[in-house]
Coordinates of C-alpha atoms and ligand atoms in Angstrom, one line a residue:
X1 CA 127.8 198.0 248.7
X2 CA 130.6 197.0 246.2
X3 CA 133.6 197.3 248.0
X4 CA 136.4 195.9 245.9
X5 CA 139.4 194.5 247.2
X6 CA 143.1 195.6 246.8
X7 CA 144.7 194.6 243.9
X8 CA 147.9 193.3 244.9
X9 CA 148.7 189.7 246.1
X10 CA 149.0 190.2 249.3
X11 CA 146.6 192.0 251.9
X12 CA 148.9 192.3 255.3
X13 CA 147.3 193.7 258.5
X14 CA 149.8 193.8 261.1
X15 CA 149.3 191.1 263.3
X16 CA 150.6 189.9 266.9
X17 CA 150.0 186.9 269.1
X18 CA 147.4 188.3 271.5
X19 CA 146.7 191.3 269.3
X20 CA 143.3 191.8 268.1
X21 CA 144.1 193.7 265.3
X22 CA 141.9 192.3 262.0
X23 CA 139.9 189.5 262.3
X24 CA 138.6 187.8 259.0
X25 CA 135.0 186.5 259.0
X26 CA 134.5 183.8 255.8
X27 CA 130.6 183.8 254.3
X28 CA 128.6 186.7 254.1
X29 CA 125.5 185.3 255.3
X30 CA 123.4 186.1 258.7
X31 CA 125.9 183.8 260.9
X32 CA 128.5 186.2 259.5
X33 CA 127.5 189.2 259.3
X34 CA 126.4 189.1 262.7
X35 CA 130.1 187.9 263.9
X36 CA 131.2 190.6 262.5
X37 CA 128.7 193.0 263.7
X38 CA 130.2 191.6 267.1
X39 CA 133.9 191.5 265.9
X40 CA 134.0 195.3 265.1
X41 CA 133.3 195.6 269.2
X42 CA 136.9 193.8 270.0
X43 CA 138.8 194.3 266.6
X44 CA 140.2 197.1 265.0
X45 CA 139.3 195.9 261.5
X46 CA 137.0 193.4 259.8
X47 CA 136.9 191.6 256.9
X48 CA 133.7 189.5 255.3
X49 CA 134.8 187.6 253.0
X50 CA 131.4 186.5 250.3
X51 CA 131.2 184.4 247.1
X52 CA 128.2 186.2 246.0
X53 CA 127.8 189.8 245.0
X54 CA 125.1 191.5 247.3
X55 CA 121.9 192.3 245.8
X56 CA 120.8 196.1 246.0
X57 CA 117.0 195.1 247.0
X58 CA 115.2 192.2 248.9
X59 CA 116.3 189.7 246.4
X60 CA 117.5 185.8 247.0
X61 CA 120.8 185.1 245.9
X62 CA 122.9 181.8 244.7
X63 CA 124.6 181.0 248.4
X64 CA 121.3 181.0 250.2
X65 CA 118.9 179.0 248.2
X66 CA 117.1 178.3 251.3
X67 CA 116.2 182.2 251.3
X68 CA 113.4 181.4 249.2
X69 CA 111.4 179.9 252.3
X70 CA 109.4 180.7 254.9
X71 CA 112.2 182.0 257.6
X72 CA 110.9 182.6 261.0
X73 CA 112.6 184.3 263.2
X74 CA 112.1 183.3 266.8
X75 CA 111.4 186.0 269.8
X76 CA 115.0 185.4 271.1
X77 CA 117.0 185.7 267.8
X78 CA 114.4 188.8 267.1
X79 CA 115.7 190.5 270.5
X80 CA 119.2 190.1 270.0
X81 CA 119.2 191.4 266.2
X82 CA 117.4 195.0 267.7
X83 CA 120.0 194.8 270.2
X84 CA 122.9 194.7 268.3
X85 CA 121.5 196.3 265.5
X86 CA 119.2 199.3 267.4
X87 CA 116.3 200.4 264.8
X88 CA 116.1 197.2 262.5
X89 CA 112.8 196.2 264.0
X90 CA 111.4 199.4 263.1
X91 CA 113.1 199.5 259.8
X92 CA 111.6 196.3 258.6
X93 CA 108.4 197.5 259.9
X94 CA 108.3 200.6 257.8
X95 CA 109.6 198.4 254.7
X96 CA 106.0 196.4 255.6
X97 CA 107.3 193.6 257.9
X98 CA 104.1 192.7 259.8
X99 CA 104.4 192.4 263.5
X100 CA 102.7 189.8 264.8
X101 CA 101.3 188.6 268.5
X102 CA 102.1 185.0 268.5
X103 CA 99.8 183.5 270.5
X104 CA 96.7 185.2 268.6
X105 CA 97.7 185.8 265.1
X106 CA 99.1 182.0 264.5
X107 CA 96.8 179.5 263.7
X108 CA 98.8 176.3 264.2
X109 CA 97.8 172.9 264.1
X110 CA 99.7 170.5 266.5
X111 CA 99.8 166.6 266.1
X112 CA 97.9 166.9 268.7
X113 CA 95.1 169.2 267.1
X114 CA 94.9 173.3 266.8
X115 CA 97.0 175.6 269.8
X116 CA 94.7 177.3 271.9
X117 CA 94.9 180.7 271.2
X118 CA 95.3 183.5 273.8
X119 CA 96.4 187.1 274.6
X120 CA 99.8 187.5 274.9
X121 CA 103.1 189.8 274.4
X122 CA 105.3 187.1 272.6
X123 CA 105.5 189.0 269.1
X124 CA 107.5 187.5 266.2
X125 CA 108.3 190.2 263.1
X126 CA 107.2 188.2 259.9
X127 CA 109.3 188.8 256.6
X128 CA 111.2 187.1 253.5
X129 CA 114.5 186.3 254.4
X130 CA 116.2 188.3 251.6
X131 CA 115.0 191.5 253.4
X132 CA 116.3 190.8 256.6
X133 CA 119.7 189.9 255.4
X134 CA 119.5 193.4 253.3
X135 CA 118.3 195.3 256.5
X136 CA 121.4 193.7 258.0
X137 CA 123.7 194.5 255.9
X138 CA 123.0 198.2 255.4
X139 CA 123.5 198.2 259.2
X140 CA 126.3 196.5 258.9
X141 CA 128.2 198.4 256.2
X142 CA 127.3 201.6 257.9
X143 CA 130.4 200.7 260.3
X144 CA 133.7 201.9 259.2
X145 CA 135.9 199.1 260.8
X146 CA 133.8 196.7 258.8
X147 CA 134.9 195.8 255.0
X148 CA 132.7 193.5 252.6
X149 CA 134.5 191.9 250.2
X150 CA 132.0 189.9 247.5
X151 CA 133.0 187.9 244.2
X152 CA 135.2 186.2 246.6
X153 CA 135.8 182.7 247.3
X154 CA 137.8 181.8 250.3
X155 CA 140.1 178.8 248.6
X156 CA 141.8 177.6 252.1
X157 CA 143.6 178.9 255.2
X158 CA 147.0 179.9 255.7
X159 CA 149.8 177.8 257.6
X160 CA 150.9 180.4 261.1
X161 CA 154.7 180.5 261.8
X162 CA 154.5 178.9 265.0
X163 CA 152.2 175.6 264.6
X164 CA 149.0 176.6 267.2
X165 CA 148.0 179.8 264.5
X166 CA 146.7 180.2 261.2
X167 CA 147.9 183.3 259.3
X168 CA 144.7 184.4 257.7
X169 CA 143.2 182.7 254.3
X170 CA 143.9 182.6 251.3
X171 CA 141.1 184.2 248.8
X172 CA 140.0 184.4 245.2
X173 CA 139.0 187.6 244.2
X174 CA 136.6 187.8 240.5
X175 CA 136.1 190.8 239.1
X176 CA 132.5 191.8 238.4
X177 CA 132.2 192.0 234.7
X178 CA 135.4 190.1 233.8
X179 CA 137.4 186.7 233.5
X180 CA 139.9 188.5 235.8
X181 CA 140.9 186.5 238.8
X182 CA 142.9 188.0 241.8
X183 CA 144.7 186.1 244.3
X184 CA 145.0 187.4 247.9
X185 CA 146.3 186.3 251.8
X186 CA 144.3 188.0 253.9
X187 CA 145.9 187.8 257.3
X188 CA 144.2 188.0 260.2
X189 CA 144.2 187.6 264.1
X190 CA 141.1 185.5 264.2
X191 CA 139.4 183.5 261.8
X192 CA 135.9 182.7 261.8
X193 CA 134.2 180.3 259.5
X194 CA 130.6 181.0 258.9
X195 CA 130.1 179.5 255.3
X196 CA 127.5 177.3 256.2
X197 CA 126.4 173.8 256.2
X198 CA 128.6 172.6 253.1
X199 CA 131.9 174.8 255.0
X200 CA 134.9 173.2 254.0
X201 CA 136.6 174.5 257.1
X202 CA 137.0 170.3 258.5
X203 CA 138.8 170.0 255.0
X204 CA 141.0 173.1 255.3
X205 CA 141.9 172.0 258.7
X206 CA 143.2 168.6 258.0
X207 CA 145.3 170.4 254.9
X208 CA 147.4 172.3 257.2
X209 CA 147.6 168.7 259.9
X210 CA 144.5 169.7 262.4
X211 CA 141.9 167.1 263.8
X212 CA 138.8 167.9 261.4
X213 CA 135.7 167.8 263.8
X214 CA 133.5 164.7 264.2
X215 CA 130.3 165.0 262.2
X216 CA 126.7 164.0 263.6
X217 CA 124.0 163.7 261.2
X218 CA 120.4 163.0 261.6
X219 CA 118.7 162.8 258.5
X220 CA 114.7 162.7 258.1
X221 CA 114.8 163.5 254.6
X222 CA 112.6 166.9 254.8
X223 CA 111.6 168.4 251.7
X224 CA 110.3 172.3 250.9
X225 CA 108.8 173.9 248.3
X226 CA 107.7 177.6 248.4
X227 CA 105.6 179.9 246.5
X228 CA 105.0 184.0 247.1
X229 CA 101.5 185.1 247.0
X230 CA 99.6 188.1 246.4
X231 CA 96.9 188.7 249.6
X232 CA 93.6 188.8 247.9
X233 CA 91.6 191.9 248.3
X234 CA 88.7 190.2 249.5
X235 CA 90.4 187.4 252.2
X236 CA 89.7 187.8 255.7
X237 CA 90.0 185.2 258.8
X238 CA 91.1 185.9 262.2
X239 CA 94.7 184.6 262.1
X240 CA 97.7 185.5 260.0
X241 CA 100.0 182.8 259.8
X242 CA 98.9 179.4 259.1
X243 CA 101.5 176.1 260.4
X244 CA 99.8 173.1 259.5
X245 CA 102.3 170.6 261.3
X246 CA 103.0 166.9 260.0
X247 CA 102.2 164.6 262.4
X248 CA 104.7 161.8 261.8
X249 CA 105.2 158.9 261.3
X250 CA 101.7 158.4 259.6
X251 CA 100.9 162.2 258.6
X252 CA 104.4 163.2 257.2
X253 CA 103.3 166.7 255.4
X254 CA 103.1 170.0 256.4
X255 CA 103.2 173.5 255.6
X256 CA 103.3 176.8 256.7
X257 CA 101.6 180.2 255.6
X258 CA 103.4 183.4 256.4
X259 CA 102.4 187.2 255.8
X260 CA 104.9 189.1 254.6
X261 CA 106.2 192.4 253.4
X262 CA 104.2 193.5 250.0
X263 CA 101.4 192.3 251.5
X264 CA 102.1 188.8 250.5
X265 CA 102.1 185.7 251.5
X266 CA 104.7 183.1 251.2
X267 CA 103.6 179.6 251.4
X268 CA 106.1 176.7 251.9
X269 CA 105.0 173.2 251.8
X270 CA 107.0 170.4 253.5
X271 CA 106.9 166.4 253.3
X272 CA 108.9 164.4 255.4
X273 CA 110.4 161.1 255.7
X274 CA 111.1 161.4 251.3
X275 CA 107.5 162.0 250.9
X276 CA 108.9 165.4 249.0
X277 CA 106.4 168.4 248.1
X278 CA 106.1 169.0 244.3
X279 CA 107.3 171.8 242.2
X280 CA 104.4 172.3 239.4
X281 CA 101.8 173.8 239.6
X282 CA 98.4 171.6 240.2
X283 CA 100.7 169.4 242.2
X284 CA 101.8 171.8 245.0
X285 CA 98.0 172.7 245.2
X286 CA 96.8 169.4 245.5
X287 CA 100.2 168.8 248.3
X288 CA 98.1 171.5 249.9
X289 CA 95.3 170.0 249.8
X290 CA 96.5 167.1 251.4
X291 CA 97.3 168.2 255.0
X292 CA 96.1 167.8 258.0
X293 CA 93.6 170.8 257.5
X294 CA 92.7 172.2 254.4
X295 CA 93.5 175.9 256.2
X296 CA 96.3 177.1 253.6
X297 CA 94.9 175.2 250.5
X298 CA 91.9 177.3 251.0
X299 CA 93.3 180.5 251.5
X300 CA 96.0 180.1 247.9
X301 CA 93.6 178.3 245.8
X302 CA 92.2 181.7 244.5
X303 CA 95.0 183.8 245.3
X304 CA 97.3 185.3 242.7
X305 CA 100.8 183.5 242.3
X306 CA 103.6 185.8 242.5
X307 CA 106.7 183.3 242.1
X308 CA 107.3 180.1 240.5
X309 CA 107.5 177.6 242.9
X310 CA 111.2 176.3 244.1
X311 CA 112.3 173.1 245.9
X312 CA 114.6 172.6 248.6
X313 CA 116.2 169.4 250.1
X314 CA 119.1 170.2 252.3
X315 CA 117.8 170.0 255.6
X316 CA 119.3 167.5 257.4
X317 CA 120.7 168.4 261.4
X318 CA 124.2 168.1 260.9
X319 CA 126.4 169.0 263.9
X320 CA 130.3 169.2 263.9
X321 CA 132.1 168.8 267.1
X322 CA 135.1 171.3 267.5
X323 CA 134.7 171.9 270.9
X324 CA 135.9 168.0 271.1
X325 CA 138.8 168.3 268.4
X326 CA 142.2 167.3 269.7
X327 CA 144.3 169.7 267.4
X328 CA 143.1 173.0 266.2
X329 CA 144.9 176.4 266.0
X330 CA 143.9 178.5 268.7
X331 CA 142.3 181.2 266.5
X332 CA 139.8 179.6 264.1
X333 CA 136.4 179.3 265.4
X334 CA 133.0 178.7 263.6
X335 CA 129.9 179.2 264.1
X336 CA 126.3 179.7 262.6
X337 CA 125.3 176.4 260.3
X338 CA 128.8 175.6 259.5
X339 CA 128.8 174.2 263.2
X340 CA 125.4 173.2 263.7
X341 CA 122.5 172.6 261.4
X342 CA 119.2 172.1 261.8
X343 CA 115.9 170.5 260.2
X344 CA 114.8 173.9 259.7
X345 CA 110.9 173.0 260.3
X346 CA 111.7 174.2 263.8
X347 CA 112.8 177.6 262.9
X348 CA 116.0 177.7 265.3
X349 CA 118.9 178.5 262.3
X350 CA 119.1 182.4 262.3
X351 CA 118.5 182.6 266.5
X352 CA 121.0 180.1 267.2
X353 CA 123.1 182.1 264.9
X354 CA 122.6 185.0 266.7
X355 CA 123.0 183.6 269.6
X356 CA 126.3 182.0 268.9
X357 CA 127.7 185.6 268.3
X358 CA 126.7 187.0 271.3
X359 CA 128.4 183.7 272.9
X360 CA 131.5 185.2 271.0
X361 CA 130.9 188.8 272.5
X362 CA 131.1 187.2 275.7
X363 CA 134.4 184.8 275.0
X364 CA 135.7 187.8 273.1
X365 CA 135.1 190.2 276.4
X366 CA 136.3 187.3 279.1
X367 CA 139.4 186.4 277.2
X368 CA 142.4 187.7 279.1
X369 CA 145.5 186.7 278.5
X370 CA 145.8 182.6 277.5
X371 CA 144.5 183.2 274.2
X372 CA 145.8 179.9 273.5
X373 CA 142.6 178.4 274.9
X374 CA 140.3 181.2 273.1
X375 CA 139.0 178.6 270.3
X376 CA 138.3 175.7 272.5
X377 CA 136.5 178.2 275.0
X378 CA 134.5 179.2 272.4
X379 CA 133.2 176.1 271.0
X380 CA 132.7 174.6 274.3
X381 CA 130.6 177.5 275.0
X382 CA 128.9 177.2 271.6
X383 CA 128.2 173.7 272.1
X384 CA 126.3 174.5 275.3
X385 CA 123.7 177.2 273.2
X386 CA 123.5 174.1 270.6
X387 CA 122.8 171.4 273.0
X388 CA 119.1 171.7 273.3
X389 CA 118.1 173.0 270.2
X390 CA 119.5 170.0 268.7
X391 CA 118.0 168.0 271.0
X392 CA 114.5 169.0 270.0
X393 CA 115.2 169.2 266.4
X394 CA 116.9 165.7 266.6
X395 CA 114.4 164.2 268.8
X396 CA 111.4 165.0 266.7
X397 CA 112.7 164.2 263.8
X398 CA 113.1 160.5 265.0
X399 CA 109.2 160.3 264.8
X400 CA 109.6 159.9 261.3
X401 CA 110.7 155.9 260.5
X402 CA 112.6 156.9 257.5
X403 CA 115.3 159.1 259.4
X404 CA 118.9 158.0 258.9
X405 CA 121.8 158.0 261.7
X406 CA 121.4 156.4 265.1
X407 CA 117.7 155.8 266.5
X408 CA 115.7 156.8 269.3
X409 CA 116.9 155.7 272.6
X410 CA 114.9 155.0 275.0
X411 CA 114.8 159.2 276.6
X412 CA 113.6 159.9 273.1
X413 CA 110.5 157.8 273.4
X414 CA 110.0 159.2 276.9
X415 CA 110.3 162.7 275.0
X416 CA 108.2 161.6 272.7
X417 CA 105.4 160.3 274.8
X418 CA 105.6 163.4 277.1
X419 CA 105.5 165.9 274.4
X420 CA 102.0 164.1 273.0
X421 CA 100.6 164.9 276.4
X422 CA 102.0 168.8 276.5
X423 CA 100.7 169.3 272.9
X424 CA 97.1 167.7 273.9
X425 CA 97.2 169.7 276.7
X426 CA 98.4 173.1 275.1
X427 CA 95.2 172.8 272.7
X428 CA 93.0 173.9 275.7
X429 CA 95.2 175.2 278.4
X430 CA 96.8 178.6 277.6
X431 CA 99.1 178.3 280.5
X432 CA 100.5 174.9 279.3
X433 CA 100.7 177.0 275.4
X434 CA 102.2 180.1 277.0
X435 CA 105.5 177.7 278.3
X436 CA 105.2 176.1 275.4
X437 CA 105.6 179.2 273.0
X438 CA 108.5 180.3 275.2
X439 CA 110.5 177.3 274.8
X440 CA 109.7 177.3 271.3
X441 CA 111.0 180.7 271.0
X442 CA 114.2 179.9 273.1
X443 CA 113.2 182.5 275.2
X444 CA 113.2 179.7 278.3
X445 CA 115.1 176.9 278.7
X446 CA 113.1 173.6 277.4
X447 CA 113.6 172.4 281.3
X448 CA 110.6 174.7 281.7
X449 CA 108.1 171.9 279.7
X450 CA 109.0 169.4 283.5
X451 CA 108.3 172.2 285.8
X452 CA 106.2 171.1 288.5
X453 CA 103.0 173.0 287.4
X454 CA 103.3 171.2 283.7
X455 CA 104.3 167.8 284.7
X456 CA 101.1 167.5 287.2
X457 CA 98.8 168.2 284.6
X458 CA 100.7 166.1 282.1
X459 CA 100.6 163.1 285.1
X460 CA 96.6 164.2 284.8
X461 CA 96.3 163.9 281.3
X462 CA 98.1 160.2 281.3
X463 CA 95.8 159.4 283.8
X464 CA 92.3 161.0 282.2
X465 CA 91.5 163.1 285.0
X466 CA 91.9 166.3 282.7
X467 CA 89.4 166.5 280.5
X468 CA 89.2 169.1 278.2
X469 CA 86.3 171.7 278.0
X470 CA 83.6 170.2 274.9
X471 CA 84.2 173.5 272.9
X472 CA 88.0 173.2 272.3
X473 CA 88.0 169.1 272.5
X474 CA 85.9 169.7 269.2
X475 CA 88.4 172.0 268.1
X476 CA 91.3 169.8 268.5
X477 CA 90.2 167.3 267.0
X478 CA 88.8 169.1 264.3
X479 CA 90.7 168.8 260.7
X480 CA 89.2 171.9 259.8
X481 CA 89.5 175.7 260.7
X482 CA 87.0 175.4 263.6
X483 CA 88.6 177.4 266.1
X484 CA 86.9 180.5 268.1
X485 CA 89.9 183.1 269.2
X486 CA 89.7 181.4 272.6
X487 CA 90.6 184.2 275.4
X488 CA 90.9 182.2 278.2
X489 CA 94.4 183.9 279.4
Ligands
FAD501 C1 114.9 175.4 253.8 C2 115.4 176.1 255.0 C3 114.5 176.8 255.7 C4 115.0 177.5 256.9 N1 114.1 178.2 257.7 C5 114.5 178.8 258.8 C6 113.6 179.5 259.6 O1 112.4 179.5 259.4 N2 114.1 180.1 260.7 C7 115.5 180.1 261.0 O2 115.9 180.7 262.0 N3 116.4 179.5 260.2 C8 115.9 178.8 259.1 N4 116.8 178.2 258.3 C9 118.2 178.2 258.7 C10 118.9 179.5 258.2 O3 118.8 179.6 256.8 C11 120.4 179.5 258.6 O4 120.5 179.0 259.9 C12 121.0 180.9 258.4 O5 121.0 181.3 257.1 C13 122.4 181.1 259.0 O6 123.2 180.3 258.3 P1 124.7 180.7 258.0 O7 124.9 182.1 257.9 O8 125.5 179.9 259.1 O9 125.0 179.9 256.6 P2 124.4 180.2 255.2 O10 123.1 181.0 255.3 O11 124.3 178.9 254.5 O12 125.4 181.1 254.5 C14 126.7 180.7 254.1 C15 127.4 181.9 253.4 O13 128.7 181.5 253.0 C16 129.0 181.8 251.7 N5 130.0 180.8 251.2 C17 130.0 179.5 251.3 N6 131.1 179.0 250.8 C18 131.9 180.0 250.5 C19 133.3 180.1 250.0 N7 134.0 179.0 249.7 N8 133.7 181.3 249.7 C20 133.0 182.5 250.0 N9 131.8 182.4 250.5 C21 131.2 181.2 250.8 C22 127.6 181.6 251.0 O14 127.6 182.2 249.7 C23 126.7 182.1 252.0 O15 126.5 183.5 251.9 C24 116.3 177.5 257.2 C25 117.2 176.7 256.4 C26 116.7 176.0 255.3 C27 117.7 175.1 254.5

């Protein structure tokens, strides 16, 4: 997918003020490439602009290091990837992507001891990232309007004639196998900055004179540290995927076990609050070892390693606030993590992403006439699909003592307290799991957790009048894999 970009200094698409004639999407990763999916709907040309060159198999690359851990994507952000790219379920299937039934096939252990399990249709396709973002882009490439440039580095944006526009941006083209350096303005009707957390769009912004947006950052200094295994031949237990949950602030390590394609798995350990998991060998076993259950150290401690093992610390939630920035040309927008990031423990980066480009379908289809409001419609609509993700991301993450920027107000600990009593109850009740699950998988709206039905049995379970049944009160409390595939749906 090398698609090299034109030589001379200048690329000029013919532009107008309401025109939506090329629109220029900066970072090649999912946030982008799923703009652009969506941009090729409303525009007559787009342009991804990428650093990297694309590998030509399932392979990480340098501008997602984070693609060498366990990425889950959630039931929602599943949905609307088939639906704007039809067949890419199927597709990963076929390249061995295992489909999973969530509430059966995960074992997960809660702070509040293992999820009940039960029948149900919430399924969650289970890969590495670097084959989703290759499925993706061979969908996306197939689509004429849409051109890739890679070796490119976007270097800033480009001062409009009249003071509420940007031009375009200016980029930095490297040739593959040389020292060769091209410069080039891409022009554009719309600008969209998906280049993650470290974008410099707040920088580029304040070079031409706009408000750079207010940063939020909650920090609870998460660590990861991956490995790929090979399945042994002889391994069998009735679950899948493992998610051994920290249980801060006392239990601050975790992990998670995922099968994926290759019939692998790919383990990725995670210490909170600075208690970082290690990158050698008898280490990372013995970080295994130590969590809550011994459930993944048992299943790697025979099996074949297939990777080395690689570290990650950027993972704080880091939120910028356009949508409240006084000054900002009327056709820049961003979205993906270079708007909102998250403590990724949650698994809400690539659904959110995808659901801020539908958010920019719909801006993109409602916008008639005043395009001069287009940006600030957009991140005010952007902010709303952030809000309660980063409210749960945030909120959590305040269990930990160590976490750095603000502190729990006094809703938190109410959070807090009430989510004990959902967890507790979800280790027995499959109703209570069922919401639970849902929410997680932004499929309903977290409001769902206070519905009348769940806040009577929480009231209940404050009070002690629900008790749970002896079988699973043994198995939450249990440290070890003592769960029965409970089928009490
Ligand atoms: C450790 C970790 C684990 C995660 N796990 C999950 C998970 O389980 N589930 C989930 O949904 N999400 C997860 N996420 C979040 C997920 O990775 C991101 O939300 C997702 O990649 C979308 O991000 P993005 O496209 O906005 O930015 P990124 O993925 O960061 O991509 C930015 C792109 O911009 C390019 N770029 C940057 N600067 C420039 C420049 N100047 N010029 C040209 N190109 C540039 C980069 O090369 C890169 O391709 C995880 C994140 C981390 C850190």
């Amino acid at each position: 997918m090398n698609r090299r970009a034109d030589k001379s200094s200048e690329i000029t698409f013919s532009t107008s003020t309401t025109g939506r004639r090329h629109a220029v999407v900066l970072g090649g990763s999912l946030a982008g490439l799923l703009a652009a999916r969506v941009l090729s709907d409303h525009f007559d040309r787009v342009t991804v602009v990428e650093r990297d060159s694309f590998p030509a198999t399932a392979s990480p690359r340098r501008g997602v290091p984070q693609a060498n851990h366990v990425h889950a994507l959630l039931p929602r952000g599943r949905l609307i990837l088939e639906q704007l790219f039809p067949g890419l379920q199927p597709e990963m299937m076929a390249a061995g992507a295992p489909l999973l039934v969530m509430g059966k096939d995960l074992a997960w252990l809660t702070p509040q001891g293992w999820g009940v399990r039960f029948k149900s249709d919430l399924e969650v396709l289970t890969f590495t990232r670097p084959l989703l973002d290759l499925h993706v882009r061979r969908h996306l490439i197939a689509d004429a309007r849409v051109r890739v440039m890679e070796n490119t580095e976007i270097v800033r944006l480009l001062a409009g004639k009249q003071p509420e526009r940007i031009a375009g941006a200016l980029v930095r083209v490297h040739g593959e196998n040389s020292d060769k350096v091209v410069e080039l303005q891409l022009t554009a009707d719309l600008v969209v900055d998906a280049t993650g957390r470290a974008s410099r769009a707040p920088r580029w912004l304040e070079e031409l004179g706009y408000t750079a947006p207010k940063e939020t950052i909650i920090n609870a200094h998460l660590g990861y540290a991956s490995r790929l295994y090979r399945i042994p031949d002889d391994f069998s237990a009735d679950w899948k995927c493992a998610f051994v949950q920290a249980a801060p602030p006392k239990r601050k390590r975790g992990g998670i076990l995922f099968t994926v394609e290759g019939d692998r798995w790919l383990v990725t350990l995670i210490g909170g609050g600075r208690d970082y998991p290690p990158t050698d060998d008898a280490a990372f076993l013995e970080f295994a070892r130590s969590l809550r259950s011994p459930i993944i150290y048992d299943a790697i401690r025979r099996a074949e390693p297939l990777s080395p093992i690689r570290g990650y610390r950027g993972t704080e939630n880091r939120l910028r606030h356009f949508e409240e920035a006084i000054h900002q040309p009327e056709n820049f927008i961003a979205l993906g993590d270079s708007v909102c990031a998250f403590n990724p423990v949650y698994g809400q980066g690539m659904t959110i992403a995808a659901m801020g480009a539908m958010a920019l379908d719909e801006c993109l289809h409602k916008q008639k006439g005043a395009p001069e409001t287009f940006a600030r419609q957009f991140h005010e609509r952007l902010a709303k699909v952030n809000a309660a993700p980063w409210m749960l991301a945030t909120s959590e993450d305040y269990r930990y003592r160590e976490t750095e920027g603000g502190s729990p107000t006094l809703a938190t600990r109410f959070m807090h307290r009430y989510m004990n009593h959902v967890l507790r109850l979800s280790t027995f009740d499959a109703s209570v799991r069922r919401v639970l699950l849902e929410v997680f998988s932004m499929l309903i709206e977290p409001s769902a957790l206070f519905r009348p039905r769940i806040a009577v049995r929480v009231l209940g379970n404050t009070l002690g009048f629900v008790r749970p049944p002896k079988s699973a009160a043994r198995r939450a409390s249990s440290n070890t894999l003592a769960y029965d595939a409970a089928s009490n749906d």
